Structures are given as C-alpha cells and as structure tokens.
Coordinates of N, CA, C and O in Angstrom, one line a residue:
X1 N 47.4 108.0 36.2 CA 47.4 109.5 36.3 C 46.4 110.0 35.3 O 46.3 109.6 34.2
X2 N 45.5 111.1 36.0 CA 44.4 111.5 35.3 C 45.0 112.8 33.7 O 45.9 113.6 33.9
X3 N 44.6 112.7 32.9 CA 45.1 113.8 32.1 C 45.0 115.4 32.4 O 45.3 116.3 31.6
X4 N 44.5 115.4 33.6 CA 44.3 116.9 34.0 C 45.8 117.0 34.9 O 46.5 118.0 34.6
X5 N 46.3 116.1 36.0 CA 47.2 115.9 36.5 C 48.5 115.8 35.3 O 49.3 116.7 35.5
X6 N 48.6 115.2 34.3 CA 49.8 115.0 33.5 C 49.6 116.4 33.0 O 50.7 116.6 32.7
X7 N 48.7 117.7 32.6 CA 48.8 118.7 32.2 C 49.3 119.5 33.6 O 50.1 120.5 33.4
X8 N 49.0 119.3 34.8 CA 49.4 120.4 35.7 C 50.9 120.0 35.4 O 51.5 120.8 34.8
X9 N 51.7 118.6 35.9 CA 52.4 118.6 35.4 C 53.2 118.8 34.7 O 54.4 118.9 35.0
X10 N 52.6 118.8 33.4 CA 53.7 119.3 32.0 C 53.6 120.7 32.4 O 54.6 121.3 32.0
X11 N 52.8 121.6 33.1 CA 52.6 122.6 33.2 C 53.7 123.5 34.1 O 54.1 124.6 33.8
X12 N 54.1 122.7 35.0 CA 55.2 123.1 36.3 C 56.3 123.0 35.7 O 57.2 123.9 35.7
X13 N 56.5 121.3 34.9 CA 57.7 121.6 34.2 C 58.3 122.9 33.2 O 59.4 123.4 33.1
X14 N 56.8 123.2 32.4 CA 57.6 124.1 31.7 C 57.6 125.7 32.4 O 58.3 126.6 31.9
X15 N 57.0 125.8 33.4 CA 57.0 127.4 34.3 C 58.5 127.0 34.9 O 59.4 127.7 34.5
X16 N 58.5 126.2 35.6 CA 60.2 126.3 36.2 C 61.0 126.5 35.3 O 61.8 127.4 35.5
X17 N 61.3 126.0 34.1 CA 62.1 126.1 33.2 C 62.4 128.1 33.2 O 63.1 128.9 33.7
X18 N 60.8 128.1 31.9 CA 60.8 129.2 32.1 C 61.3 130.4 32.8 O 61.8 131.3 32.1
X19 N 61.1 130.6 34.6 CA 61.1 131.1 35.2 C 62.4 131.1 35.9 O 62.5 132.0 36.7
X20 N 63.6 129.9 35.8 CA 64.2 129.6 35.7 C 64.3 129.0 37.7 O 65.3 129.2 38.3
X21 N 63.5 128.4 38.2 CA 63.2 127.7 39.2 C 63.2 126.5 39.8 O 62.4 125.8 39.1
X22 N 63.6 125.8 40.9 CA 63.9 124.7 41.0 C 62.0 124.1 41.0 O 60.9 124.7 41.0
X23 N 62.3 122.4 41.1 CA 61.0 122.1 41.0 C 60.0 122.2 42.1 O 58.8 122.3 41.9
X24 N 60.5 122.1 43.1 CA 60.4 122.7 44.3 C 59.7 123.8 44.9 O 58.7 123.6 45.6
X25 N 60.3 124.8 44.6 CA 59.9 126.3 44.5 C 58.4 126.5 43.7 O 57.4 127.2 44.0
X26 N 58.5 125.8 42.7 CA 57.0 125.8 41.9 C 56.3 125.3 42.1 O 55.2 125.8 42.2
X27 N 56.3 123.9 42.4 CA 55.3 123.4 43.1 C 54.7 124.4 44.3 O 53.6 125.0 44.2
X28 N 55.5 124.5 45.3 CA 55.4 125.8 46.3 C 54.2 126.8 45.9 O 53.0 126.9 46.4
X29 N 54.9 127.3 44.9 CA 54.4 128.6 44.2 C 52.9 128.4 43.6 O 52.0 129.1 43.8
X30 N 52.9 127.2 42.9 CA 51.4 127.0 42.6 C 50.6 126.7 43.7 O 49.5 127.3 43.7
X31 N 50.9 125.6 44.9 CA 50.0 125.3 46.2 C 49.8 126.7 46.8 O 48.7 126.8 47.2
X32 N 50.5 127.8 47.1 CA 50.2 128.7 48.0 C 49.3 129.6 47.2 O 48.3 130.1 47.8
X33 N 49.4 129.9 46.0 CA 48.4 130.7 44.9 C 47.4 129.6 44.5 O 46.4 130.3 44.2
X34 N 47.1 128.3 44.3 CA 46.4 128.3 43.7 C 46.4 127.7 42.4 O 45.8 126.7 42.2
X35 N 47.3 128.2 41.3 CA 47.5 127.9 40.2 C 47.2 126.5 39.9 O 47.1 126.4 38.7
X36 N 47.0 125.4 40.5 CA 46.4 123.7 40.6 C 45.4 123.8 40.3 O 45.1 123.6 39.1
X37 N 44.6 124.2 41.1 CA 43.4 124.3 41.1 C 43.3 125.2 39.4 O 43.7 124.5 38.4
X38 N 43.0 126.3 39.1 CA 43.2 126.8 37.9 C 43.1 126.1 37.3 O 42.0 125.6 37.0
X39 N 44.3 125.7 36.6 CA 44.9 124.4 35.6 C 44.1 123.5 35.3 O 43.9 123.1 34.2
X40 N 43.5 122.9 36.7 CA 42.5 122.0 36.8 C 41.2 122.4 36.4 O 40.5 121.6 35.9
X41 N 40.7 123.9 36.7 CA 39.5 124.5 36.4 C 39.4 124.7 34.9 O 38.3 124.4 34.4
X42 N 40.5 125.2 34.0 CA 40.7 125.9 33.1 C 41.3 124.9 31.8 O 41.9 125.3 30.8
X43 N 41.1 123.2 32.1 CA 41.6 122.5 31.4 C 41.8 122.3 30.3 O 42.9 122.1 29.7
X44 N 40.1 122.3 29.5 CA 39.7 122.2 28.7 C 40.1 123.1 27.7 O 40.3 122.7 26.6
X45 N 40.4 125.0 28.1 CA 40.3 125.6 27.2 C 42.2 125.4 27.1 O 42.8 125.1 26.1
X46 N 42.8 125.6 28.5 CA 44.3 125.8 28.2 C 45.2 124.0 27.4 O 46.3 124.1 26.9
X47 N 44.6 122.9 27.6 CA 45.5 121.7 27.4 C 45.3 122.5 25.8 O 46.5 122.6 25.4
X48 N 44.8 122.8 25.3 CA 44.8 123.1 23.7 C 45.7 124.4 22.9 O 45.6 124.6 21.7
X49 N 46.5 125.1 24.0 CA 47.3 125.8 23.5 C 48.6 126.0 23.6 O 48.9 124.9 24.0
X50 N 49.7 126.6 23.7 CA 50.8 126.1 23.6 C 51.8 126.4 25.2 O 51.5 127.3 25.9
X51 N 52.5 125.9 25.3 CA 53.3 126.1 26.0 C 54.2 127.7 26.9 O 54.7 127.9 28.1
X52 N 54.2 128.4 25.7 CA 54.4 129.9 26.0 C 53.3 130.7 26.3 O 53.5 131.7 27.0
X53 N 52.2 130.3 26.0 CA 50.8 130.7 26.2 C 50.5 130.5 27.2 O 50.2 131.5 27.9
X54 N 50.4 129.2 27.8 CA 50.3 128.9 29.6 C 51.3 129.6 30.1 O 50.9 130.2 31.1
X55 N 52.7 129.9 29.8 CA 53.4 130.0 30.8 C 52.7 131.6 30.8 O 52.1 131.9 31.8
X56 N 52.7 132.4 29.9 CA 52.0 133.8 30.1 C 51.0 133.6 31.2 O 51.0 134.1 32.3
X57 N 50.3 132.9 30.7 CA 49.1 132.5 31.4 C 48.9 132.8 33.1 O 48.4 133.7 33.8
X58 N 49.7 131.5 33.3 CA 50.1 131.9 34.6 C 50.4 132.7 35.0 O 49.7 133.3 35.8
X59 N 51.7 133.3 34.6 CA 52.3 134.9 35.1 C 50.7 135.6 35.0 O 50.2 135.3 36.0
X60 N 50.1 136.0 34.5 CA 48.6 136.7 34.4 C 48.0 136.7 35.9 O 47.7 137.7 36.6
X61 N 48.0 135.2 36.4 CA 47.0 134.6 37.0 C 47.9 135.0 38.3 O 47.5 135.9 39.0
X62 N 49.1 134.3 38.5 CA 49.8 135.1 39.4 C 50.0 136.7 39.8 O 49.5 137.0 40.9
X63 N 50.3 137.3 39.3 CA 50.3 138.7 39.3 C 49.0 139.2 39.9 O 48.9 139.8 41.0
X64 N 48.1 138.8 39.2 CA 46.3 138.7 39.9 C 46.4 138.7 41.1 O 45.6 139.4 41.6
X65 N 47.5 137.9 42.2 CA 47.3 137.5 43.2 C 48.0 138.1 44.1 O 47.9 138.1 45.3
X66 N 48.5 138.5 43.3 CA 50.5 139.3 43.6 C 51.0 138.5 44.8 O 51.0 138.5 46.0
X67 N 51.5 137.8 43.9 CA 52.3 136.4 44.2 C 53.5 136.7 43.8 O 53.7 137.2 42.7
X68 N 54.6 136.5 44.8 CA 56.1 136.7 45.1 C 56.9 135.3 44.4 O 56.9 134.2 44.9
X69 N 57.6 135.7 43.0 CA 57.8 135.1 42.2 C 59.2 134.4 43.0 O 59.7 135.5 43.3
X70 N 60.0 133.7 43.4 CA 61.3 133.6 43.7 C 62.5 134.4 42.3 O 62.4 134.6 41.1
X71 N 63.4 134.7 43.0 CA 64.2 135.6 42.0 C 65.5 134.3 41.8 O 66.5 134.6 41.0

C-alpha cells in the first residue's frame, strides 16, 4: 500500500468517526465529491498536520461542493 493510500485511509477513518458515519457512507461521500483525489493531490502539505485539521479540512472542501453530508 502506497503512503498516499494509507493517508486517504487514515483520513476516512478519522472523518467517519468524526462525523459520526458508517464506513460506507464515507467512502461514498469522498468518491462522489472527490475528496480521494484531493487527499491525493494535497498530500504533501496535509500528511503533515493533524487530524482535526484535515477533518476541518475536508468539511471546507466539501461544503465548496455542497455536498450532502448524511445526518
């Protein structure tokens, strides 16, 4: 597994948590937005910061898109 993959990864795990979503749903939620791709684009600067910070992150990036969060 490439380390851009184990960060989208760690990345999903901690948005579902967060967001409080099955794993499922986020996976979902990133393939129809995008957010893979990002993560993957944006590696370099985001593997280097923390956890709360991506998860903002995303919500950002999402919202940008206006992307239907599951409730």
């Amino acid at each position: 597994m490439s380390k851009e993959t184990a960060f989208a990864v760690f990345c999903l795990e901690s948005y579902k948590v967060y967001k409080s979503l099955t794993g499922k749903q986020t996976a979902e939620l990133f393939r129809r937005y995008g957010v893979f791709d990002y993560l993957n684009e944006f590696y370099d600067v985001l593997h280097t910061t923390g956890y709360q910070y991506i998860n903002h992150d995303i919500d950002i990036y999402l919202k940008s898109r206006n992307a239907v969060i599951p409730a």
